[in-house]
Each structure stands twice: as C-alpha cells, then as structure tokens.
mmCIF file of C-alpha atoms in Angstrom:
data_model
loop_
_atom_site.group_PDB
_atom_site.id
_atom_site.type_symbol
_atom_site.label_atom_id
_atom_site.label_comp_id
_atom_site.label_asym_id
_atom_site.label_seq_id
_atom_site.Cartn_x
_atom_site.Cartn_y
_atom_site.Cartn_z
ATOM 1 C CA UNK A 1 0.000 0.000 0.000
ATOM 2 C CA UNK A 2 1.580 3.364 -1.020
ATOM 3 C CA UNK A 3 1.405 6.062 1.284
ATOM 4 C CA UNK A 4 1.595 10.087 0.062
ATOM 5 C CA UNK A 5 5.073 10.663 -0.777
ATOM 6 C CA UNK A 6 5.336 13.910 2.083
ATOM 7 C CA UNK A 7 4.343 10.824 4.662
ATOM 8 C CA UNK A 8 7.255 9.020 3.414
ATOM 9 C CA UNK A 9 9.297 11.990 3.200
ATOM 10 C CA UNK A 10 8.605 12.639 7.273
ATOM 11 C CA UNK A 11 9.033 9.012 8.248
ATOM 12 C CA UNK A 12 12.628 8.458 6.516
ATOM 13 C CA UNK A 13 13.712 11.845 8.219
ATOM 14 C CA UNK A 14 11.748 11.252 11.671
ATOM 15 C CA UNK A 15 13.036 7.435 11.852
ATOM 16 C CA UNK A 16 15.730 6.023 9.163
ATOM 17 C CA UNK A 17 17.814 9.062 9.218
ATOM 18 C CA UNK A 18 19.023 9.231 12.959
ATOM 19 C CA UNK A 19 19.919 5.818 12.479
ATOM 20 C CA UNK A 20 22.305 6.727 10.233
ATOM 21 C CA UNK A 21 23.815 9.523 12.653
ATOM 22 C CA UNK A 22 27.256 8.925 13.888
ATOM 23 C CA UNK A 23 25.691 10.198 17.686
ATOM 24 C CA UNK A 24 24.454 6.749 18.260
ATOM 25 C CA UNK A 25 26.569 3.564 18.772
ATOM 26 C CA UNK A 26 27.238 1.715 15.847
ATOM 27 C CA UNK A 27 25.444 -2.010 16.615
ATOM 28 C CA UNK A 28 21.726 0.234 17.220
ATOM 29 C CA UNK A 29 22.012 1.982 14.206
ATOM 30 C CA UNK A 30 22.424 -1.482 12.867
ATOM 31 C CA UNK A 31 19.660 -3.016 14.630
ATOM 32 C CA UNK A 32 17.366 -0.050 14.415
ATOM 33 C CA UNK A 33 17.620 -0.448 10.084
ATOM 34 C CA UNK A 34 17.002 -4.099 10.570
ATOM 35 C CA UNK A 35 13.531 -3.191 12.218
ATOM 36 C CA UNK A 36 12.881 -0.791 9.818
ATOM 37 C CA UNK A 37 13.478 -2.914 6.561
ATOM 38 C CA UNK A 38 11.641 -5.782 8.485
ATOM 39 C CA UNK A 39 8.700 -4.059 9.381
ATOM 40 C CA UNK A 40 7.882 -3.443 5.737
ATOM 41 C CA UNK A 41 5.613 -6.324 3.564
ATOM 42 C CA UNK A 42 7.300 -7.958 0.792
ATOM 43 C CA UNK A 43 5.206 -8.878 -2.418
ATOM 44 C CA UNK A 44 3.527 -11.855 -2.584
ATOM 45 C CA UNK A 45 5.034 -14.646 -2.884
ATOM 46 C CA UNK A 46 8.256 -13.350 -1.808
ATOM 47 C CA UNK A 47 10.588 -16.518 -1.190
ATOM 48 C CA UNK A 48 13.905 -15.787 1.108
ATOM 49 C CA UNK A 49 16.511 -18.550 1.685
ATOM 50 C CA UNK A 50 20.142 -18.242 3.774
ATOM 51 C CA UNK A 51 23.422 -19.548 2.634
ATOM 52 C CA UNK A 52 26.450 -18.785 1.574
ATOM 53 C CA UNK A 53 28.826 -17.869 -1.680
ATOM 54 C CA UNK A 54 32.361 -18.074 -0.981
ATOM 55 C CA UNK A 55 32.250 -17.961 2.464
ATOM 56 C CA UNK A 56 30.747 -15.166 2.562
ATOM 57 C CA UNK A 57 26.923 -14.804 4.329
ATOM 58 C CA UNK A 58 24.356 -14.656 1.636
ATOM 59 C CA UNK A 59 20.506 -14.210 1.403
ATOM 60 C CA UNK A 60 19.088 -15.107 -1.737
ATOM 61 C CA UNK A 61 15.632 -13.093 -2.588
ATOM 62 C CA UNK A 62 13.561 -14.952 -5.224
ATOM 63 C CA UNK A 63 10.100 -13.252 -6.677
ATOM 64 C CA UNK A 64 7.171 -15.746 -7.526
ATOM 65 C CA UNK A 65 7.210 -17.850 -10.546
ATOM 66 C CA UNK A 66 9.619 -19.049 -12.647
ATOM 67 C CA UNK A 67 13.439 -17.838 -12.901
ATOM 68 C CA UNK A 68 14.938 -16.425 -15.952
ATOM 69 C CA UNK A 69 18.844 -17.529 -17.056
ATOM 70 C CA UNK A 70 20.617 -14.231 -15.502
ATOM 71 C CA UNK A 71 21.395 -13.653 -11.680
ATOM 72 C CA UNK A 72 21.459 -10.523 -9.728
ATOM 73 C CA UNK A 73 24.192 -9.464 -6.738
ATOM 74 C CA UNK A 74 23.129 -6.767 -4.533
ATOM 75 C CA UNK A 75 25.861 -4.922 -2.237
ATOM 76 C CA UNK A 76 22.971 -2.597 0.332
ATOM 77 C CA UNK A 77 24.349 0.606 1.437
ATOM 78 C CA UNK A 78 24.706 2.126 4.427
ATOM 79 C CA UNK A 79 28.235 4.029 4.530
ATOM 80 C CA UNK A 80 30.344 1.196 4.762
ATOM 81 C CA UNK A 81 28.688 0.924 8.224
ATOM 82 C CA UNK A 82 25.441 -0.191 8.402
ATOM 83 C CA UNK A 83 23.153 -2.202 6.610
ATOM 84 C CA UNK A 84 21.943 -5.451 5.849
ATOM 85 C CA UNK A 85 20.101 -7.974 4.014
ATOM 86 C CA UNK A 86 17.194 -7.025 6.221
ATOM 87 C CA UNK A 87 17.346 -3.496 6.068
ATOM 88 C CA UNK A 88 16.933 -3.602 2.353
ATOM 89 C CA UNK A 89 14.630 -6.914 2.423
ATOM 90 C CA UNK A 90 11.871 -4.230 0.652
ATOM 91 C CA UNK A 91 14.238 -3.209 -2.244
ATOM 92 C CA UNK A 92 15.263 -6.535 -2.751
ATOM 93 C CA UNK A 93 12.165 -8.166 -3.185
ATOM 94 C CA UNK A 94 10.835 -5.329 -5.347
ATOM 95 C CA UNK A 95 14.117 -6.065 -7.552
ATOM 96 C CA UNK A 96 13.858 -9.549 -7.554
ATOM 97 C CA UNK A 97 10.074 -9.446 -8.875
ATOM 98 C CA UNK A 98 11.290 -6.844 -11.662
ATOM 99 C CA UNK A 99 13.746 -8.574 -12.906
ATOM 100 C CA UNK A 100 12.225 -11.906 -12.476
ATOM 101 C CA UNK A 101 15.212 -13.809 -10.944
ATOM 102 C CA UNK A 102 16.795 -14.568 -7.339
ATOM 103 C CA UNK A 103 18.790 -11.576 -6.042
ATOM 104 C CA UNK A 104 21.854 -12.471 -3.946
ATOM 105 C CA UNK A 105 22.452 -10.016 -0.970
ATOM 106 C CA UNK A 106 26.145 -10.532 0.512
ATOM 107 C CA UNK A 107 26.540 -9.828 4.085
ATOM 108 C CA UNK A 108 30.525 -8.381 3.440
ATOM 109 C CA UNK A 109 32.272 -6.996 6.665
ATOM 110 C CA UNK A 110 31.685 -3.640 7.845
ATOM 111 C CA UNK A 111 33.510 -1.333 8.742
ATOM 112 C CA UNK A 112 35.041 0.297 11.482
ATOM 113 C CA UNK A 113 35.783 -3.632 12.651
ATOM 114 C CA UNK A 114 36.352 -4.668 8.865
ATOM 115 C CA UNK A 115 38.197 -1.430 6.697
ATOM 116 C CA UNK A 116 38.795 -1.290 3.097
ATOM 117 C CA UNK A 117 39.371 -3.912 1.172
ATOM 118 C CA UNK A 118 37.475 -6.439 3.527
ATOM 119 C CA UNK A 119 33.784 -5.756 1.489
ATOM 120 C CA UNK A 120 35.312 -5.712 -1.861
ATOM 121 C CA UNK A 121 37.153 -8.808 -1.070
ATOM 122 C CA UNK A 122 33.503 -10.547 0.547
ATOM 123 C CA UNK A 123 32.538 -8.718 -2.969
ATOM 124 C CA UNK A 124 35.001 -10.605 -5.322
ATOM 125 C CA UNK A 125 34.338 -13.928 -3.225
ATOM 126 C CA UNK A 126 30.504 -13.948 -4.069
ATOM 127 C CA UNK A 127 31.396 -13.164 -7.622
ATOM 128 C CA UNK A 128 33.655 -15.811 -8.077
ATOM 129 C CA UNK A 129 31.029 -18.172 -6.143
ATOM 130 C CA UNK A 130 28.350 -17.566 -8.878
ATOM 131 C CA UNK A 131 30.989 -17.811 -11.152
ATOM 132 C CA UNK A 132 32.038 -21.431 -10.059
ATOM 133 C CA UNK A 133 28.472 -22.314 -10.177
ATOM 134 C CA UNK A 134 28.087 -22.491 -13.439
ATOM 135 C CA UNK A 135 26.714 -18.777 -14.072
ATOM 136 C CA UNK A 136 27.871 -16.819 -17.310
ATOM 137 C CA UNK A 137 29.701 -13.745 -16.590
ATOM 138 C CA UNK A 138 26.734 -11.759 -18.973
ATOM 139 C CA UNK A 139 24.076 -13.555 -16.976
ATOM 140 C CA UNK A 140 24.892 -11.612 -13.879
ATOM 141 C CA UNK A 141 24.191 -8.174 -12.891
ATOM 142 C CA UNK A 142 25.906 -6.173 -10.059
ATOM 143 C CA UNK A 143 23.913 -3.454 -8.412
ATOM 144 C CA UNK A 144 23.914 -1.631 -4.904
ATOM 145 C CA UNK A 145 22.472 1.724 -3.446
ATOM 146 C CA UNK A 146 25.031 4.792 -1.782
ATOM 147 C CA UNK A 147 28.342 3.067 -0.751
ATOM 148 C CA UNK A 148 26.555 -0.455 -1.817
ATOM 149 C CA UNK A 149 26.784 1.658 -5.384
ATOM 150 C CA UNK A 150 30.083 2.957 -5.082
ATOM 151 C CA UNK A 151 30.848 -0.957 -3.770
ATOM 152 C CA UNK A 152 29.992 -2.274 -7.162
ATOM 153 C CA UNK A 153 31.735 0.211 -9.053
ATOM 154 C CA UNK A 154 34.978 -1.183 -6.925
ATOM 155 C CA UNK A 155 33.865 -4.606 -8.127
ATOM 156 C CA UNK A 156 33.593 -4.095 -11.388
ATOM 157 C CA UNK A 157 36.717 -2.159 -11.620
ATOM 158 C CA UNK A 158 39.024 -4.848 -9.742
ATOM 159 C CA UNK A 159 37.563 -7.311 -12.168
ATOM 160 C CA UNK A 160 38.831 -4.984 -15.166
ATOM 161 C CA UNK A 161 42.161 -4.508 -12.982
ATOM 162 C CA UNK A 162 42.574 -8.489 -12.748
ATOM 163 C CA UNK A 163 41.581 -9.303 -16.436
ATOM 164 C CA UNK A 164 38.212 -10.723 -15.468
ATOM 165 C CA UNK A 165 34.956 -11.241 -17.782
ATOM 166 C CA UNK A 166 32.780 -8.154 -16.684
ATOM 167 C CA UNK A 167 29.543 -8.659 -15.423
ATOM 168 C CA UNK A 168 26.418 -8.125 -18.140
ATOM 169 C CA UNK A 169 24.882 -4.912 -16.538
ATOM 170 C CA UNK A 170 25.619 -2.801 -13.433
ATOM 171 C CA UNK A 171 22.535 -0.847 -11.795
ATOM 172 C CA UNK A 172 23.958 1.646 -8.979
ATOM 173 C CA UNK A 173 20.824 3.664 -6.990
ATOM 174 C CA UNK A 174 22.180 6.642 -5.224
ATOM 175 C CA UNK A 175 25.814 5.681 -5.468
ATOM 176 C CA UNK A 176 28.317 6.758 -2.828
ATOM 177 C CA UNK A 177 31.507 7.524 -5.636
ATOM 178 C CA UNK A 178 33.335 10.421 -4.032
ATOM 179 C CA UNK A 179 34.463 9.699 -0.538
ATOM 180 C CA UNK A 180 36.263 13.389 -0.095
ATOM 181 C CA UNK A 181 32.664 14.536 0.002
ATOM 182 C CA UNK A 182 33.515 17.877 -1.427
ATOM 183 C CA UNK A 183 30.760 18.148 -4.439
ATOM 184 C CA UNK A 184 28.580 20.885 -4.229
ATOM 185 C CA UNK A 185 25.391 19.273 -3.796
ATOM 186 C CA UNK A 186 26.538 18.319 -0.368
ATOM 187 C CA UNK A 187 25.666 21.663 0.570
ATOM 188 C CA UNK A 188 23.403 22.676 -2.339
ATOM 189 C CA UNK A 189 20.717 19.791 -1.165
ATOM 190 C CA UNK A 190 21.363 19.480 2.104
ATOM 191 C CA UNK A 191 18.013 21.223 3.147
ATOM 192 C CA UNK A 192 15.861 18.908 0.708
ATOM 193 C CA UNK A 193 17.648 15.168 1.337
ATOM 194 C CA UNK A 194 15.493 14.134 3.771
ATOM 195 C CA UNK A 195 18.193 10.734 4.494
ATOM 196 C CA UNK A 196 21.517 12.014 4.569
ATOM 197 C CA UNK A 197 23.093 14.856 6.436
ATOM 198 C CA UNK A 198 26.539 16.539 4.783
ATOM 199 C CA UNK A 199 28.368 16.099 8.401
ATOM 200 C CA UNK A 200 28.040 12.256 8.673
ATOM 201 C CA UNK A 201 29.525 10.971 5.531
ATOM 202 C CA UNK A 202 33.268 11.813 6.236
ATOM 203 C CA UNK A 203 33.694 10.117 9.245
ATOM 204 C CA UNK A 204 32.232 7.471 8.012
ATOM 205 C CA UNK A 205 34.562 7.759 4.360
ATOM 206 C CA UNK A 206 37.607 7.420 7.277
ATOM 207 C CA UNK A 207 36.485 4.756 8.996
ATOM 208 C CA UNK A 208 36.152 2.499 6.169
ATOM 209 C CA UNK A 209 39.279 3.479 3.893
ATOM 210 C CA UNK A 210 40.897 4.244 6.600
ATOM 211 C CA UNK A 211 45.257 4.161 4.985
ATOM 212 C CA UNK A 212 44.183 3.298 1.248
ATOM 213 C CA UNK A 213 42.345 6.393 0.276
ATOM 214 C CA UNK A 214 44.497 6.423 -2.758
ATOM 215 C CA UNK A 215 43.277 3.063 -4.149
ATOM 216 C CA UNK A 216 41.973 2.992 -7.852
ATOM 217 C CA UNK A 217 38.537 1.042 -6.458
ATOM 218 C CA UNK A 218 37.743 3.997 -3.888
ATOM 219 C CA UNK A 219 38.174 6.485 -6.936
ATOM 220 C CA UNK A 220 35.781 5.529 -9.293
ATOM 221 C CA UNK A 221 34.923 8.770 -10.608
ATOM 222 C CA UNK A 222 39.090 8.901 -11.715
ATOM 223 C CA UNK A 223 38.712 5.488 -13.549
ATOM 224 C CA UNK A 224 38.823 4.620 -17.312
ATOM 225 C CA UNK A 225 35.150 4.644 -17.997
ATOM 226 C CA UNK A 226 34.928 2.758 -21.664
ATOM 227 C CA UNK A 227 34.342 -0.219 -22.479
ATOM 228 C CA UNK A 228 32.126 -1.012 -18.942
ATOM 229 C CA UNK A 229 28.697 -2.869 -19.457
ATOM 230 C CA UNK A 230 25.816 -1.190 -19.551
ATOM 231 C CA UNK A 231 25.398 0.751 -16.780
ATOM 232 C CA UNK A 232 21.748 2.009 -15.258
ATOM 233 C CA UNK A 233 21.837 4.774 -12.731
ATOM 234 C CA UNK A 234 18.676 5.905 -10.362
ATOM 235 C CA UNK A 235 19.172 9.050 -7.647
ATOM 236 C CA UNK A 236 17.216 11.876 -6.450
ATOM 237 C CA UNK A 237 17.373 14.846 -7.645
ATOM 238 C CA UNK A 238 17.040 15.854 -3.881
ATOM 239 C CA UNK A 239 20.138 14.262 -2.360
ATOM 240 C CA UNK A 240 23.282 15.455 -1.375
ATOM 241 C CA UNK A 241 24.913 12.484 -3.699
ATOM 242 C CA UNK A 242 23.103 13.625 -6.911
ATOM 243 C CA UNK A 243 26.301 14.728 -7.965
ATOM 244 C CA UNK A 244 28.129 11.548 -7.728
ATOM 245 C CA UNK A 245 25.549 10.179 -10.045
ATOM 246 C CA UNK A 246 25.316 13.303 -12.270
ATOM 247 C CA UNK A 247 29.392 13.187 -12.879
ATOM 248 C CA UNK A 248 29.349 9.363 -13.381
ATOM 249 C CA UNK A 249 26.810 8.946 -16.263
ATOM 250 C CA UNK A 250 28.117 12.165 -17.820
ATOM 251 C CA UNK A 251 32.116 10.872 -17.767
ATOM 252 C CA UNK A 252 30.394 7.379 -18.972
ATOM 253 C CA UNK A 253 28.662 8.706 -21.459
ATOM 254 C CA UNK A 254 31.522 10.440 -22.901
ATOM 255 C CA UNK A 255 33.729 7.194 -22.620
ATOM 256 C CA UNK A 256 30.665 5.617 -24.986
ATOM 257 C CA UNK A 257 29.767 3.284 -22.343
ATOM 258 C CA UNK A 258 25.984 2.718 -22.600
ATOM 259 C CA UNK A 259 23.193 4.698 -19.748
ATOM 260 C CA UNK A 260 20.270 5.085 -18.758
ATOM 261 C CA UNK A 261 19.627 7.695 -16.166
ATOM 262 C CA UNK A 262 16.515 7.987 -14.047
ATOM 263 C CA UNK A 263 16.972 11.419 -11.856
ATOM 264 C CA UNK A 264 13.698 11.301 -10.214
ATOM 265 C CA UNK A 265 12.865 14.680 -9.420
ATOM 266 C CA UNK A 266 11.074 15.565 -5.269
ATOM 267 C CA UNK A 267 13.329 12.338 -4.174
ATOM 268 C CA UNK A 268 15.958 12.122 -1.257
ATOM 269 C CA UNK A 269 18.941 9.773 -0.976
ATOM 270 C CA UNK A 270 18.161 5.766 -1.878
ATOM 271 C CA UNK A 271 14.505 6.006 -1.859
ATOM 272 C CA UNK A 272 14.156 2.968 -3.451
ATOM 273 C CA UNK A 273 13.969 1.318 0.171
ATOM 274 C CA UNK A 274 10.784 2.502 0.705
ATOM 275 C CA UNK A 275 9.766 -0.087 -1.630
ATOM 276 C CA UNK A 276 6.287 -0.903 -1.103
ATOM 277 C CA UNK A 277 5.074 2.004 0.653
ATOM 278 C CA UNK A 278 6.351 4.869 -1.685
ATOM 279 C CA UNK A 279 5.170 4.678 -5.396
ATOM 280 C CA UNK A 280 7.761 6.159 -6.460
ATOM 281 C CA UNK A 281 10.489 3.505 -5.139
ATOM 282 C CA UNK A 282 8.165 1.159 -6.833
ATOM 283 C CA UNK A 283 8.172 2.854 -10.394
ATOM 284 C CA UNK A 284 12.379 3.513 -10.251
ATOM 285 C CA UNK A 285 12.939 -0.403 -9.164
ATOM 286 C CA UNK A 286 10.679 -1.693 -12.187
ATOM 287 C CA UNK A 287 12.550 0.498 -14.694
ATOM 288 C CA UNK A 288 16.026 -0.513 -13.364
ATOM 289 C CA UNK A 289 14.782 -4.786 -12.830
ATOM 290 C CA UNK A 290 13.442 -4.370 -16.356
ATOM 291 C CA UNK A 291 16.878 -2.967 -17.914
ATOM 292 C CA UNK A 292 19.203 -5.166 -16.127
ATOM 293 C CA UNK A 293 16.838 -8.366 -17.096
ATOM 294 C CA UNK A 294 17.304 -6.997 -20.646
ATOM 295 C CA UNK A 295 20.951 -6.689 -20.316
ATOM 296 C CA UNK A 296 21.661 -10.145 -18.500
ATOM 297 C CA UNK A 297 19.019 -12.386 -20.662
ATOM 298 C CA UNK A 298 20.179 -12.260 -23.938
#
C-alpha cells in the first residue's frame, strides 16, 4: 500500500535518518535499520533462503514464478557501516520481482571492525562463487544503493584490474563515488535530502578506507570509464549524492559506455527502500529490474 510521498518523506527523516547519525553507537544503528526494513511487507510470494557464496553470508531473494537464465548481486548501502540484508529486504524483493530472478544479498564486513578492502574482497568472493556455479559472466548483474553503489563500481573495476569477464549490466541507486565529500550538492541539497546529512559521511569515508584512500577502487569517478557494461543509474534529484551520479553517467557517457539515467525529481537519498510504501520507489525499481533483465538475458 503506497502512502503520500510527504508521509514518506517525514518518516525516513523522523526514523531512518538518525539511524544513520554517527551520535548513536554503531550495533543500534544497525539493529534499528534491521527493524525498519523488516517491518515493511514484501510482495507476494516473496521466497527468502540463507546460505552462503564463498564464504561469505548470503541471502538469496527470489520473486514468484519461474526464474529467468541471468542472476542478480546486490551490495545494500549504508556508509560502509550499516546495513543489511534485512534493512533492504523491501528493495530486494521489489528487484527480484522486476527482474524476475533470485537476487543475492552478501553480508561483506563492515567497517570500522572490517576497513577497506574487507567488502570488496567478501565482494570478489561472491562473484567468483556464482561464477564457479556455473553462471555466465553476462548472466549476472551487479547493483547496490550509496556506498553499496560505489561498492559495485569497486567490483567491477578490480575485475577490469585483474583481467576478469565483466559482469552483463551494473545498476547503482544513489551511489556513494566520491568519498572526499567535497561536491557541491553536499551543501546545495542538504536542506531537501530528507536521508543524509553533509556532516556524517566523512567520518564514516575514514572509517572504512581508513590508509588506502588512494586506491583505484575507492576512486571511481578517476577510472577509465569505456568499455564497462551497460550501466543504469537511479538518484534523487534531492540528495546530497546527486552529484556523484550526475558526474558518473556524464564521464560514462563520454567514454561511450551505454546509460540510462533515471533522476527522479522531489526524491531524497536511496529512496528505493521505501519499496512498497512509496510509489515512487516502486516505479524507479521496475525500470532498473526491467533494464538489467534486458541486459543479462540475452
């Protein structure tokens, strides 16, 4: 059931964004999102199962029905903090049903315990996992939301980096790219995101690159941009990361790598977890399942 988008607007500022705050201790922010995600319904016939790929923690999302040939892994954001398989349950399953397959959802190490490289090593594992199994390189899609976004940017360019088939599509929604949080929309939005707040992000960019601030994967904004799969971006035009999204499709574009761009006007940072309850989440999730289903079934 969709509720009015200023309802949603009040509830992700009243309740999701002080979990992000750095004032609180680390494990209740964590435990706080899980109660949020959890306390949202899934769509019908949601299916959930536990595992693992590589080692690494997984939960697998499926939508009703039958499976197409592709796969999707999804790296959740949450500033390299935060976050979980639970606290994006909603997103997931709206994902899964849109682009008709099983979604993967890594649990990679956090930091501060776990610093950079530790989640795009957990990352690389999973990959390799699906890999292994059996799945095509082209079949698989890699997609995430904030740092889960600038996550599989890092994937995708350590695969380059190590001579690696690519994967057939990357969807990024919201994507964390530049950790020195110095683009202008920082300040420019910072009355209008109704998630983030400006003064959080660098401590968090410290804790979880911590010595390596100079590595290629935390730079993706620096990278080589041709030759990439298709990549399909989603933000708001409300956030303080609209930027980072803005700067990557326009570099990409101009490297001829293929994009589509939804920049949904009125929205905040990651919407798309209101999945569910917030049409709009609904409407950006179908257009990004349907591309990457296009991209990865052919």
């Amino acid at each position: 059931m969709h509720l009015p988008t200023a309802v949603n607007r009040f509830a992700t500022r009243a309740l999701v964004a002080p979990l992000l705050s750095p004032t609180l201790p680390v494990g209740l922010r964590r435990r706080g999102l899980d109660l949020v995600g959890a306390s949202i319904p899934l769509p019908r016939g949601t299916r959930r199962a536990h595992g693992e790929l590589g080692g690494v923690p997984t939960e697998v999302v499926a939508p009703a029905g039958a499976f197409g040939p592709h796969r999707v892994i999804y790296l959740h954001g949450g500033g390299y903090l935060v976050g979980s398989a639970v606290s994006h349950r909603p997103l997931v399953a709206g994902l899964a049903r849109a682009t008709g397959t099983p979604v993967h959802v890594p649990a990679y190490r956090l930091a501060p315990e776990h610093p950079f490289p530790a989640a795009l090593d957990d990352a690389l594992a999973v990959w390799h996992a699906l890999r292994a199994a059996g799945h095509p390189a082209e079949r698989i899609a890699v997609a995430g939301d904030s740092a889960g976004g600038g996550l599989a940017m890092a994937l995708l360019l350590r695969l380059r980096a190590d001579g690696e088939e690519l994967p057939g599509a990357l969807g990024l929604i919201s994507p964390w790219l530049d950790l020195t949080c110095t683009a202008d929309a920082m300040s420019r939005n910072a009355p209008t995101d109704a998630m983030l707040d400006p003064g959080w992000l660098p401590s968090a960019a410290s804790d979880y690159a911590g010595r390596h601030t100079g590595a290629p994967e935390l730079r993706p904004l620096d990278a080589d941009l041709a030759g990439l799969p298709p990549l399909h971006v989603v933000a708001g035009a409300d956030e303080i990361l609209v930027d980072d999204s803005d700067t990557l499709v326009e570099r990409a574009r101009a490297a001829g790598t293929p994009v589509g761009y939804s920049r949904v006007d009125g929205m905040w940072h990651a919407f798309p977890v209101l999945a569910g309850l917030l049409a709009e989440a609904d409407e950006a999730l179908r257009t990004l399942g349907l591309a990457l289903r296009a991209d990865c079934s052919r």
